[in-house]
mmCIF file of C-alpha atoms in Angstrom:
data_model
loop_
_atom_site.group_PDB
_atom_site.id
_atom_site.type_symbol
_atom_site.label_atom_id
_atom_site.label_comp_id
_atom_site.label_asym_id
_atom_site.label_seq_id
_atom_site.Cartn_x
_atom_site.Cartn_y
_atom_site.Cartn_z
ATOM 1 C CA MET A 1 -11.359 9.589 -9.436
ATOM 2 C CA GLN A 2 -8.745 9.091 -6.721
ATOM 3 C CA MET A 3 -10.108 8.994 -3.184
ATOM 4 C CA THR A 4 -8.603 11.371 -0.622
ATOM 5 C CA ASP A 5 -6.781 9.664 2.242
ATOM 6 C CA TRP A 6 -7.975 11.927 5.029
ATOM 7 C CA ASN A 7 -5.924 10.129 7.690
ATOM 8 C CA ARG A 8 -2.754 11.241 5.909
ATOM 9 C CA MET A 9 -4.006 14.780 5.401
ATOM 10 C CA THR A 10 -2.147 17.563 7.200
ATOM 11 C CA LEU A 11 -3.398 21.027 8.042
ATOM 12 C CA ALA A 12 -1.008 22.672 5.596
ATOM 13 C CA ARG A 13 -1.896 20.245 2.792
ATOM 14 C CA PHE A 14 -5.605 20.942 3.264
ATOM 15 C CA GLN A 15 -5.050 24.683 3.109
ATOM 16 C CA ARG A 16 -3.144 24.260 -0.158
ATOM 17 C CA GLY A 17 -6.045 22.208 -1.496
ATOM 18 C CA LEU A 18 -8.505 24.921 -0.529
ATOM 19 C CA THR A 19 -6.345 27.534 -2.205
ATOM 20 C CA GLY A 20 -6.184 25.565 -5.430
ATOM 21 C CA GLY A 21 -9.852 24.609 -5.498
ATOM 22 C CA GLU A 22 -9.080 20.915 -4.918
ATOM 23 C CA PHE A 23 -11.165 20.880 -1.733
ATOM 24 C CA ALA A 24 -14.314 22.646 -0.579
ATOM 25 C CA PRO A 25 -14.411 24.168 2.925
ATOM 26 C CA LEU A 26 -16.580 21.392 4.402
ATOM 27 C CA ASP A 27 -14.890 18.403 2.746
ATOM 28 C CA TRP A 28 -12.770 17.433 5.744
ATOM 29 C CA TRP A 29 -15.607 18.052 8.195
ATOM 30 C CA LYS A 30 -17.967 15.800 6.192
ATOM 31 C CA ALA A 31 -15.352 13.051 5.843
ATOM 32 C CA CYS A 32 -14.800 13.108 9.605
ATOM 33 C CA ARG A 33 -18.529 13.006 10.318
ATOM 34 C CA LYS A 34 -18.819 9.865 8.193
ATOM 35 C CA ARG A 35 -16.096 8.209 10.258
ATOM 36 C CA ILE A 36 -17.841 9.226 13.457
ATOM 37 C CA ASP A 37 -21.109 7.725 12.218
ATOM 38 C CA SER A 38 -19.383 4.424 11.443
ATOM 39 C CA LEU A 39 -17.030 4.164 14.435
ATOM 40 C CA ASP A 40 -18.285 5.930 17.516
ATOM 41 C CA ALA A 41 -21.072 3.493 18.360
ATOM 42 C CA ASN A 42 -18.284 1.170 19.565
ATOM 43 C CA LEU A 43 -15.720 3.745 20.726
ATOM 44 C CA HIS A 44 -18.021 6.060 22.735
ATOM 45 C CA ALA A 45 -15.645 9.013 22.467
ATOM 46 C CA TRP A 46 -18.119 11.853 21.771
ATOM 47 C CA GLU A 47 -20.252 13.531 24.399
ATOM 48 C CA CYS A 48 -22.224 15.467 21.775
ATOM 49 C CA LEU A 49 -21.832 16.544 18.162
ATOM 50 C CA ALA A 50 -22.218 19.943 16.532
ATOM 51 C CA PRO A 51 -24.598 20.556 13.624
ATOM 52 C CA GLU A 52 -23.099 20.955 10.180
ATOM 53 C CA PRO A 53 -21.602 24.445 9.835
ATOM 54 C CA ALA A 54 -23.229 26.857 7.411
ATOM 55 C CA ILE A 55 -20.348 27.474 5.025
ATOM 56 C CA THR A 56 -20.782 28.194 1.354
ATOM 57 C CA HIS A 57 -18.489 26.754 -1.302
ATOM 58 C CA ARG A 58 -15.583 28.910 -2.453
ATOM 59 C CA ASP A 59 -14.030 28.270 -5.853
ATOM 60 C CA GLY A 60 -10.320 28.630 -5.314
ATOM 61 C CA GLY A 61 -8.539 31.671 -3.991
ATOM 62 C CA PRO A 62 -6.481 31.902 -0.834
ATOM 63 C CA PRO A 63 -8.001 30.606 2.402
ATOM 64 C CA ILE A 64 -9.240 33.499 4.486
ATOM 65 C CA ARG A 65 -7.780 32.011 7.664
ATOM 66 C CA PRO A 66 -4.986 29.505 8.344
ATOM 67 C CA LEU A 67 -7.219 26.753 9.809
ATOM 68 C CA ASP A 68 -10.184 27.110 7.468
ATOM 69 C CA GLY A 69 -12.309 23.975 7.423
ATOM 70 C CA VAL A 70 -10.241 22.023 9.984
ATOM 71 C CA PRO A 71 -12.496 19.873 12.233
ATOM 72 C CA VAL A 72 -11.596 20.009 15.930
ATOM 73 C CA GLY A 73 -12.773 18.033 18.962
ATOM 74 C CA ILE A 74 -13.354 20.054 22.137
ATOM 75 C CA LYS A 75 -12.798 18.352 25.497
ATOM 76 C CA ASP A 76 -15.957 18.368 27.579
ATOM 77 C CA ILE A 77 -14.564 20.586 30.316
ATOM 78 C CA ILE A 78 -14.224 23.528 27.922
ATOM 79 C CA ASP A 79 -17.073 26.048 27.692
ATOM 80 C CA THR A 80 -18.973 26.419 24.436
ATOM 81 C CA VAL A 81 -21.996 28.540 23.599
ATOM 82 C CA GLN A 82 -23.162 26.212 20.840
ATOM 83 C CA LEU A 83 -22.847 22.895 22.710
ATOM 84 C CA PRO A 84 -23.698 21.690 26.233
ATOM 85 C CA THR A 85 -20.965 21.013 28.770
ATOM 86 C CA THR A 86 -21.090 18.213 31.351
ATOM 87 C CA TRP A 87 -17.464 18.174 32.642
ATOM 88 C CA GLY A 88 -17.405 14.381 32.362
ATOM 89 C CA THR A 89 -20.049 14.021 35.067
ATOM 90 C CA GLN A 90 -22.353 11.891 32.903
ATOM 91 C CA GLY A 91 -25.134 14.379 33.414
ATOM 92 C CA TYR A 92 -25.270 15.146 37.120
ATOM 93 C CA HIS A 93 -23.727 18.530 36.329
ATOM 94 C CA ARG A 94 -24.749 19.953 32.982
ATOM 95 C CA VAL A 95 -25.342 23.286 31.312
ATOM 96 C CA GLU A 96 -26.973 23.476 27.897
ATOM 97 C CA ALA A 97 -24.868 26.445 26.788
ATOM 98 C CA ALA A 98 -22.247 28.685 28.337
ATOM 99 C CA ASP A 99 -22.577 32.452 28.233
ATOM 100 C CA MET A 100 -19.317 32.663 26.301
ATOM 101 C CA ASP A 101 -16.981 30.295 24.498
ATOM 102 C CA ALA A 102 -13.728 29.475 26.222
ATOM 103 C CA ALA A 103 -10.868 31.626 24.973
ATOM 104 C CA ILE A 104 -9.292 28.700 23.089
ATOM 105 C CA VAL A 105 -12.574 27.983 21.272
ATOM 106 C CA THR A 106 -12.774 31.600 20.151
ATOM 107 C CA GLN A 107 -9.158 31.512 19.015
ATOM 108 C CA LEU A 108 -9.750 28.396 16.929
ATOM 109 C CA SER A 109 -12.914 29.851 15.425
ATOM 110 C CA ARG A 110 -11.113 33.043 14.449
ATOM 111 C CA LEU A 111 -8.522 30.900 12.672
ATOM 112 C CA GLY A 112 -11.266 29.130 10.716
ATOM 113 C CA ALA A 113 -11.435 25.815 12.593
ATOM 114 C CA LEU A 114 -14.794 24.032 12.898
ATOM 115 C CA ALA A 115 -15.944 22.494 16.179
ATOM 116 C CA MET A 116 -16.984 18.894 15.524
ATOM 117 C CA GLY A 117 -18.324 18.357 19.025
ATOM 118 C CA LYS A 118 -17.438 17.697 22.651
ATOM 119 C CA THR A 119 -15.151 14.758 23.421
ATOM 120 C CA VAL A 120 -15.643 12.580 26.480
ATOM 121 C CA SER A 121 -13.699 13.529 29.624
ATOM 122 C CA THR A 122 -13.362 11.854 32.972
ATOM 123 C CA GLU A 123 -15.272 13.419 35.867
ATOM 124 C CA TYR A 124 -14.010 16.997 36.292
ATOM 125 C CA ALA A 125 -10.822 15.818 34.523
ATOM 126 C CA TYR A 126 -9.804 13.596 37.442
ATOM 127 C CA PHE A 127 -9.344 9.810 37.531
ATOM 128 C CA GLN A 128 -12.886 8.368 37.451
ATOM 129 C CA PRO A 129 -13.141 6.531 34.092
ATOM 130 C CA ASN A 130 -15.878 7.387 31.647
ATOM 131 C CA ARG A 131 -17.215 5.254 28.784
ATOM 132 C CA THR A 132 -14.601 5.688 26.013
ATOM 133 C CA CYS A 133 -12.718 2.578 24.831
ATOM 134 C CA ASN A 134 -9.171 2.272 23.566
ATOM 135 C CA PRO A 135 -9.177 2.482 19.740
ATOM 136 C CA HIS A 136 -6.611 -0.339 19.411
ATOM 137 C CA ASP A 137 -8.246 -2.745 21.860
ATOM 138 C CA PRO A 138 -11.746 -1.949 23.190
ATOM 139 C CA SER A 139 -11.057 -4.032 26.305
ATOM 140 C CA ARG A 140 -8.406 -1.502 27.400
ATOM 141 C CA THR A 141 -8.526 2.037 28.738
ATOM 142 C CA PRO A 142 -7.748 4.969 26.426
ATOM 143 C CA GLY A 143 -6.239 6.800 29.402
ATOM 144 C CA GLY A 144 -7.579 9.975 30.916
ATOM 145 C CA SER A 145 -8.705 12.510 31.525
ATOM 146 C CA SER A 146 -8.599 13.539 27.854
ATOM 147 C CA SER A 147 -9.815 10.081 26.889
ATOM 148 C CA GLY A 148 -12.214 11.031 24.117
ATOM 149 C CA SER A 149 -9.846 13.551 22.535
ATOM 150 C CA ALA A 150 -7.006 11.039 22.198
ATOM 151 C CA ALA A 151 -9.337 8.355 20.848
ATOM 152 C CA VAL A 152 -11.029 10.497 18.195
ATOM 153 C CA VAL A 153 -7.690 11.640 16.787
ATOM 154 C CA ALA A 154 -6.314 8.090 16.781
ATOM 155 C CA THR A 155 -9.273 6.866 14.724
ATOM 156 C CA GLY A 156 -9.305 9.751 12.245
ATOM 157 C CA MET A 157 -12.617 11.172 13.478
ATOM 158 C CA VAL A 158 -10.910 14.568 13.636
ATOM 159 C CA PRO A 159 -7.334 15.662 12.897
ATOM 160 C CA VAL A 160 -7.118 17.801 16.050
ATOM 161 C CA ALA A 161 -8.649 17.586 19.515
ATOM 162 C CA LEU A 162 -8.110 19.722 22.590
ATOM 163 C CA GLY A 163 -6.988 18.229 25.881
ATOM 164 C CA THR A 164 -5.878 19.419 29.279
ATOM 165 C CA GLN A 165 -3.211 18.104 31.636
ATOM 166 C CA THR A 166 -3.178 18.529 35.395
ATOM 167 C CA VAL A 167 -1.390 15.249 36.150
ATOM 168 C CA GLY A 168 -0.837 13.219 32.969
ATOM 169 C CA SER A 169 -4.031 13.763 31.001
ATOM 170 C CA ILE A 170 -2.487 14.527 27.609
ATOM 171 C CA ILE A 171 0.744 12.537 27.543
ATOM 172 C CA ARG A 172 -0.659 9.286 28.991
ATOM 173 C CA PRO A 173 -3.728 8.947 26.699
ATOM 174 C CA ALA A 174 -1.575 9.979 23.742
ATOM 175 C CA SER A 175 0.748 7.074 24.570
ATOM 176 C CA TYR A 176 -2.111 4.600 25.056
ATOM 177 C CA CYS A 177 -3.856 5.660 21.832
ATOM 178 C CA GLY A 178 -0.761 6.113 19.645
ATOM 179 C CA VAL A 179 -0.992 9.795 18.717
ATOM 180 C CA VAL A 180 1.041 12.961 19.156
ATOM 181 C CA GLY A 181 0.100 14.690 22.401
ATOM 182 C CA PHE A 182 1.516 18.109 23.244
ATOM 183 C CA LYS A 183 1.508 19.929 26.594
ATOM 184 C CA PRO A 184 3.016 23.414 26.247
ATOM 185 C CA THR A 185 4.779 25.394 28.927
ATOM 186 C CA HIS A 186 2.270 26.085 31.704
ATOM 187 C CA GLY A 187 0.385 29.297 31.021
ATOM 188 C CA THR A 188 1.184 29.515 27.313
ATOM 189 C CA LEU A 189 -2.480 29.252 26.325
ATOM 190 C CA SER A 190 -5.309 30.881 28.231
ATOM 191 C CA VAL A 191 -7.463 28.534 30.299
ATOM 192 C CA ALA A 192 -10.294 31.093 30.554
ATOM 193 C CA GLY A 193 -13.469 29.084 30.157
ATOM 194 C CA VAL A 194 -11.767 25.782 30.981
ATOM 195 C CA LYS A 195 -12.947 24.081 34.164
ATOM 196 C CA ALA A 196 -10.267 24.463 36.836
ATOM 197 C CA LEU A 197 -9.013 21.493 38.826
ATOM 198 C CA ALA A 198 -5.663 22.792 40.103
ATOM 199 C CA PRO A 199 -4.840 26.185 38.571
ATOM 200 C CA SER A 200 -1.075 26.059 39.140
ATOM 201 C CA LEU A 201 -0.998 22.760 37.220
ATOM 202 C CA ASP A 202 -3.837 22.935 34.655
ATOM 203 C CA THR A 203 -2.393 23.208 31.146
ATOM 204 C CA LEU A 204 -4.231 23.379 27.833
ATOM 205 C CA GLY A 205 -2.813 21.349 24.929
ATOM 206 C CA TRP A 206 -3.911 19.112 22.076
ATOM 207 C CA PHE A 207 -3.646 15.860 20.128
ATOM 208 C CA THR A 208 -2.811 15.318 16.435
ATOM 209 C CA ARG A 209 -1.751 12.442 14.212
ATOM 210 C CA HIS A 210 1.076 14.421 12.627
ATOM 211 C CA LEU A 211 3.859 16.297 14.420
ATOM 212 C CA GLU A 212 3.732 18.849 11.602
ATOM 213 C CA ASP A 213 0.162 19.692 12.613
ATOM 214 C CA THR A 214 1.166 20.214 16.240
ATOM 215 C CA CYS A 215 3.830 22.653 15.053
ATOM 216 C CA THR A 216 1.290 24.471 12.879
ATOM 217 C CA LEU A 217 -1.172 24.759 15.757
ATOM 218 C CA PHE A 218 1.463 26.052 18.139
ATOM 219 C CA SER A 219 2.517 28.793 15.753
ATOM 220 C CA GLU A 220 -1.037 29.851 14.946
ATOM 221 C CA LEU A 221 -2.374 29.763 18.507
ATOM 222 C CA THR A 222 0.588 31.579 20.041
ATOM 223 C CA GLY A 223 1.362 33.995 17.231
ATOM 224 C CA SER A 224 4.934 32.733 17.019
ATOM 225 C CA GLU A 225 7.077 32.149 13.966
ATOM 226 C CA SER A 226 6.682 28.867 12.119
ATOM 227 C CA ILE A 227 8.725 25.970 13.500
ATOM 228 C CA ALA A 228 11.461 24.740 11.198
ATOM 229 C CA PRO A 229 11.640 20.930 11.152
ATOM 230 C CA LEU A 230 15.027 19.318 11.619
ATOM 231 C CA GLU A 231 16.226 16.557 9.309
ATOM 232 C CA ARG A 232 19.139 15.653 11.565
ATOM 233 C CA LEU A 233 20.041 16.123 15.220
ATOM 234 C CA ASP A 234 23.749 16.876 14.926
ATOM 235 C CA GLY A 235 24.857 18.724 18.042
ATOM 236 C CA ILE A 236 21.576 18.191 19.901
ATOM 237 C CA ARG A 237 22.231 17.051 23.484
ATOM 238 C CA VAL A 238 19.727 14.521 24.809
ATOM 239 C CA GLY A 239 19.451 13.539 28.464
ATOM 240 C CA LEU A 240 18.210 10.015 29.174
ATOM 241 C CA CYS A 241 16.202 10.688 32.289
ATOM 242 C CA ARG A 242 15.712 8.392 35.265
ATOM 243 C CA VAL A 243 12.015 8.323 35.997
ATOM 244 C CA PRO A 244 10.599 9.191 39.442
ATOM 245 C CA SER A 245 9.222 5.774 40.332
ATOM 246 C CA PRO A 246 10.145 3.020 42.809
ATOM 247 C CA GLN A 247 9.693 0.440 40.047
ATOM 248 C CA PRO A 248 11.997 -0.055 37.051
ATOM 249 C CA PRO A 249 10.471 0.536 33.612
ATOM 250 C CA SER A 250 8.483 -2.321 32.106
ATOM 251 C CA PRO A 251 10.040 -4.288 29.208
ATOM 252 C CA GLU A 252 7.864 -2.534 26.620
ATOM 253 C CA VAL A 253 8.780 0.894 28.019
ATOM 254 C CA SER A 254 12.483 0.012 28.002
ATOM 255 C CA ALA A 255 12.139 -1.132 24.390
ATOM 256 C CA ALA A 256 10.402 2.107 23.435
ATOM 257 C CA LEU A 257 13.119 4.206 25.096
ATOM 258 C CA ASP A 258 15.885 2.142 23.493
ATOM 259 C CA ASP A 259 14.303 2.525 20.061
ATOM 260 C CA ALA A 260 13.928 6.283 20.464
ATOM 261 C CA ALA A 261 17.478 6.687 21.777
ATOM 262 C CA ALA A 262 18.880 4.649 18.905
ATOM 263 C CA ARG A 263 16.933 6.717 16.390
ATOM 264 C CA MET A 264 18.182 9.960 17.901
ATOM 265 C CA ALA A 265 21.777 8.714 17.949
ATOM 266 C CA SER A 266 21.512 7.668 14.298
ATOM 267 C CA LEU A 267 20.469 11.238 13.477
ATOM 268 C CA GLY A 268 23.552 12.654 15.167
ATOM 269 C CA ALA A 269 22.292 13.451 18.673
ATOM 270 C CA GLN A 270 24.637 13.236 21.658
ATOM 271 C CA LEU A 271 23.062 11.090 24.401
ATOM 272 C CA ALA A 272 23.982 10.873 28.071
ATOM 273 C CA HIS A 273 22.254 9.752 31.243
ATOM 274 C CA VAL A 274 21.031 12.414 33.638
ATOM 275 C CA ASP A 275 20.163 12.074 37.312
ATOM 276 C CA LEU A 276 18.304 15.022 38.789
ATOM 277 C CA GLY A 277 18.786 13.765 42.347
ATOM 278 C CA ASP A 278 16.583 12.545 45.174
ATOM 279 C CA ALA A 279 14.684 15.838 45.257
ATOM 280 C CA PHE A 280 13.301 14.972 41.828
ATOM 281 C CA ASP A 281 11.680 11.812 43.211
ATOM 282 C CA ALA A 282 9.951 13.901 45.889
ATOM 283 C CA LEU A 283 8.180 15.914 43.185
ATOM 284 C CA VAL A 284 5.615 13.138 42.791
ATOM 285 C CA THR A 285 4.501 13.703 46.387
ATOM 286 C CA HIS A 286 4.591 17.479 46.010
ATOM 287 C CA GLN A 287 2.446 17.269 42.890
ATOM 288 C CA GLN A 288 -0.227 15.293 44.711
ATOM 289 C CA THR A 289 -0.182 17.771 47.613
ATOM 290 C CA ILE A 290 -0.660 20.768 45.322
ATOM 291 C CA LEU A 291 -3.278 18.962 43.240
ATOM 292 C CA ALA A 292 -5.386 18.000 46.244
ATOM 293 C CA TYR A 293 -5.095 21.372 48.008
ATOM 294 C CA GLU A 294 -6.079 23.361 44.922
ATOM 295 C CA ALA A 295 -8.790 20.938 43.747
ATOM 296 C CA ALA A 296 -10.558 21.124 47.100
ATOM 297 C CA ARG A 297 -10.862 24.861 46.622
ATOM 298 C CA ALA A 298 -11.475 24.974 42.869
ATOM 299 C CA LEU A 299 -14.354 22.477 43.166
ATOM 300 C CA ALA A 300 -15.755 23.757 46.464
ATOM 301 C CA SER A 301 -19.113 24.748 44.973
ATOM 302 C CA GLU A 302 -19.450 21.509 43.013
ATOM 303 C CA HIS A 303 -18.572 19.532 46.137
ATOM 304 C CA GLU A 304 -21.235 21.395 48.090
ATOM 305 C CA ARG A 305 -23.909 20.788 45.470
ATOM 306 C CA PHE A 306 -23.097 17.392 43.956
ATOM 307 C CA ALA A 307 -21.291 15.392 46.651
ATOM 308 C CA ALA A 308 -23.971 12.694 46.640
ATOM 309 C CA SER A 309 -23.349 12.033 42.930
ATOM 310 C CA MET A 310 -19.549 12.319 42.867
ATOM 311 C CA SER A 311 -17.288 9.302 42.513
ATOM 312 C CA GLN A 312 -15.381 8.038 45.516
ATOM 313 C CA ALA A 313 -12.131 8.839 43.696
ATOM 314 C CA LEU A 314 -13.025 12.508 43.390
ATOM 315 C CA LEU A 315 -14.478 12.754 46.879
ATOM 316 C CA GLY A 316 -11.283 11.249 48.262
ATOM 317 C CA LEU A 317 -9.185 13.879 46.493
ATOM 318 C CA LEU A 318 -11.341 16.733 47.777
ATOM 319 C CA ASP A 319 -11.331 15.400 51.327
ATOM 320 C CA GLU A 320 -7.557 14.994 51.150
ATOM 321 C CA GLY A 321 -7.185 18.574 49.959
ATOM 322 C CA GLN A 322 -9.327 19.969 52.733
ATOM 323 C CA ALA A 323 -7.076 18.310 55.304
ATOM 324 C CA ILE A 324 -3.814 19.733 53.933
ATOM 325 C CA PRO A 325 -2.552 22.719 55.959
ATOM 326 C CA LEU A 326 -1.402 25.844 54.179
ATOM 327 C CA THR A 327 2.186 25.421 55.402
ATOM 328 C CA ARG A 328 2.462 22.004 53.739
ATOM 329 C CA TYR A 329 1.049 23.400 50.497
ATOM 330 C CA TRP A 330 3.522 26.285 50.569
ATOM 331 C CA GLN A 331 6.386 23.903 51.262
ATOM 332 C CA ALA A 332 5.425 21.888 48.196
ATOM 333 C CA ARG A 333 5.298 25.044 46.089
ATOM 334 C CA GLN A 334 8.706 26.174 47.376
ATOM 335 C CA ALA A 335 10.248 22.757 46.662
ATOM 336 C CA THR A 336 8.825 22.990 43.143
ATOM 337 C CA GLU A 337 10.487 26.348 42.548
ATOM 338 C CA GLU A 338 13.828 24.958 43.688
ATOM 339 C CA ALA A 339 13.442 21.945 41.398
ATOM 340 C CA ARG A 340 12.647 24.235 38.459
ATOM 341 C CA ARG A 341 15.891 26.111 39.015
ATOM 342 C CA THR A 342 17.846 22.845 39.240
ATOM 343 C CA LEU A 343 16.279 21.519 36.044
ATOM 344 C CA SER A 344 16.973 24.762 34.195
ATOM 345 C CA LEU A 345 20.625 24.581 35.195
ATOM 346 C CA HIS A 346 20.916 20.981 33.975
ATOM 347 C CA LEU A 347 19.289 21.821 30.668
ATOM 348 C CA ALA A 348 21.208 25.055 30.133
ATOM 349 C CA GLU A 349 24.599 23.462 30.854
ATOM 350 C CA ARG A 350 24.253 19.922 29.548
ATOM 351 C CA PHE A 351 21.117 19.171 27.520
ATOM 352 C CA ASP A 352 18.709 20.543 24.940
ATOM 353 C CA VAL A 353 15.936 18.001 25.616
ATOM 354 C CA LEU A 354 15.248 15.063 27.893
ATOM 355 C CA LEU A 355 13.959 11.666 26.777
ATOM 356 C CA ALA A 356 11.637 9.862 29.189
ATOM 357 C CA PRO A 357 8.741 7.385 29.117
ATOM 358 C CA SER A 358 5.192 8.646 28.647
ATOM 359 C CA ALA A 359 3.407 5.877 30.544
ATOM 360 C CA THR A 360 4.212 2.760 32.567
ATOM 361 C CA GLY A 361 3.442 0.466 29.626
ATOM 362 C CA VAL A 362 0.705 -0.325 27.136
ATOM 363 C CA ALA A 363 -2.845 0.692 27.983
ATOM 364 C CA PRO A 364 -4.035 -1.454 30.900
ATOM 365 C CA GLN A 365 -6.834 -3.972 30.504
ATOM 366 C CA GLY A 366 -10.278 -3.007 31.770
ATOM 367 C CA HIS A 367 -12.147 0.237 32.295
ATOM 368 C CA HIS A 368 -11.919 0.539 36.061
ATOM 369 C CA SER A 369 -8.865 2.809 35.815
ATOM 370 C CA THR A 370 -7.316 5.303 33.400
ATOM 371 C CA GLY A 371 -3.779 4.086 34.145
ATOM 372 C CA ASP A 372 -0.946 5.321 36.324
ATOM 373 C CA PRO A 373 0.227 8.900 35.546
ATOM 374 C CA ILE A 374 3.413 8.690 37.627
ATOM 375 C CA TYR A 375 5.721 9.399 34.663
ATOM 376 C CA SER A 376 4.025 12.757 34.038
ATOM 377 C CA ARG A 377 3.519 14.117 37.553
ATOM 378 C CA ALA A 378 6.926 15.767 37.935
ATOM 379 C CA TRP A 379 6.955 17.346 34.459
ATOM 380 C CA THR A 380 3.445 18.761 34.903
ATOM 381 C CA LEU A 381 4.397 20.152 38.302
ATOM 382 C CA LEU A 382 7.471 21.845 36.856
ATOM 383 C CA GLY A 383 5.388 23.410 34.064
ATOM 384 C CA VAL A 384 7.733 22.300 31.300
ATOM 385 C CA PRO A 385 6.665 21.519 27.716
ATOM 386 C CA CYS A 386 6.291 17.823 26.843
ATOM 387 C CA VAL A 387 5.393 15.987 23.652
ATOM 388 C CA ASN A 388 4.424 12.321 23.326
ATOM 389 C CA LEU A 389 5.770 10.612 20.223
ATOM 390 C CA PRO A 390 4.124 7.337 19.085
ATOM 391 C CA LEU A 391 7.346 5.707 17.924
ATOM 392 C CA HIS A 392 7.052 2.166 19.322
ATOM 393 C CA TRP A 393 4.408 -0.521 18.856
ATOM 394 C CA THR A 394 4.329 -3.966 20.437
ATOM 395 C CA GLU A 395 3.895 -7.210 18.511
ATOM 396 C CA GLN A 396 0.243 -7.104 19.588
ATOM 397 C CA GLY A 397 -0.199 -3.761 17.819
ATOM 398 C CA LEU A 398 -0.365 -1.624 20.961
ATOM 399 C CA PRO A 399 1.427 1.739 21.119
ATOM 400 C CA VAL A 400 3.995 2.691 23.765
ATOM 401 C CA GLY A 401 4.947 6.350 23.560
ATOM 402 C CA VAL A 402 8.002 8.234 24.707
ATOM 403 C CA GLN A 403 8.080 11.880 25.645
ATOM 404 C CA LEU A 404 10.563 14.599 24.918
ATOM 405 C CA ILE A 405 10.816 17.358 27.497
ATOM 406 C CA ALA A 406 12.465 20.774 27.383
ATOM 407 C CA ASP A 407 12.890 23.644 29.793
ATOM 408 C CA ARG A 408 10.097 26.172 30.190
ATOM 409 C CA TYR A 409 9.640 28.512 27.223
ATOM 410 C CA GLN A 410 11.620 26.211 24.926
ATOM 411 C CA ASP A 411 8.501 24.812 23.244
ATOM 412 C CA ARG A 412 9.551 25.735 19.713
ATOM 413 C CA ARG A 413 12.960 24.114 20.175
ATOM 414 C CA LEU A 414 11.314 21.002 21.604
ATOM 415 C CA LEU A 415 8.963 20.628 18.645
ATOM 416 C CA SER A 416 11.763 21.277 16.186
ATOM 417 C CA VAL A 417 13.803 18.427 17.681
ATOM 418 C CA ALA A 418 10.740 16.145 17.794
ATOM 419 C CA SER A 419 10.110 16.777 14.099
ATOM 420 C CA ALA A 420 13.267 14.861 13.196
ATOM 421 C CA LEU A 421 11.850 11.705 14.805
ATOM 422 C CA MET A 422 8.375 11.667 13.276
ATOM 423 C CA PRO A 423 8.025 10.426 9.693
#
């Protein structure tokens, strides 16, 4: 009997297997639980695990729902009735069960997905590292704040895991762990039941191993039409984007960008450099201003109650936010709106997507930091959709991702273009 290669399984392929009686509803869940039992003692990517679902075997017939039997990891800042939530605080803030599931958890359940458990997050989804290791080199960080979600997908412990991005918390760990990470247009998915850090920035997204699965999830969760994959990129205009950083890209990042650009050109894309101007560089500062101002208010109660247990990194952010005057916050918001209009004009007139680095290099050594998110700050601030593609690997076997970016509300177009690059 031929063994199923679950790491190569896609959501659509599993549904076909359920329809034809090739798979039982809990087959994928049980295969993932076996991998968790054998791998997570060294990876430390799960905060807690769900009990086995009570699902009876069905002999053939169409799946009732489009994600029947798909195991999903839930980031530990997302409310669940069945499982405790600790918001990455390592226990100083914990509830055994929420009154209601977060909206995204309910959506996934309605579609037939099965919660595998809660994945490790950094403290309140900020920068304080937690215990998860990088799946390719345990001495390195997996990134953050969606550290556990990226790691469990990279190791095949689940095919899908939820993440959130307020700075670079989907794209950066996706790059470090070598998986697809998708951040939709801000506000596309409801964040009801997701712990707020900075509401004008917080964006719900997810990780997968296959771009096809990200497309499937987007269509099912948003109620949009299916996304047609592209085989070629003839006529697609790609902007090679200067990154908002005082330092030039590292050699491995340059190699990753060159590889991606060459692949896009070979598929017929038209590439040109784009410079969004000095105002674009200032977005990094504006993002930090908005983040700090909003976090100080979103976490006011937690600060009041748990300040003695909070990390210095988080306390520093909250103190910074309290000191920011309203006029400075408003100025940052106004500058953001102007930059959005400028970006939309560039994309409407000259480009379909932008190509940019996902992170400053390979995952850094050590667990004292989750890495520098500077290459994501501006895109998160602007609310545009971004997808990390794991297209480049170093000689040491470490991934270096690149991200494609589109204008707001062009998520389907972005994923269609990305599909041409992923095998």
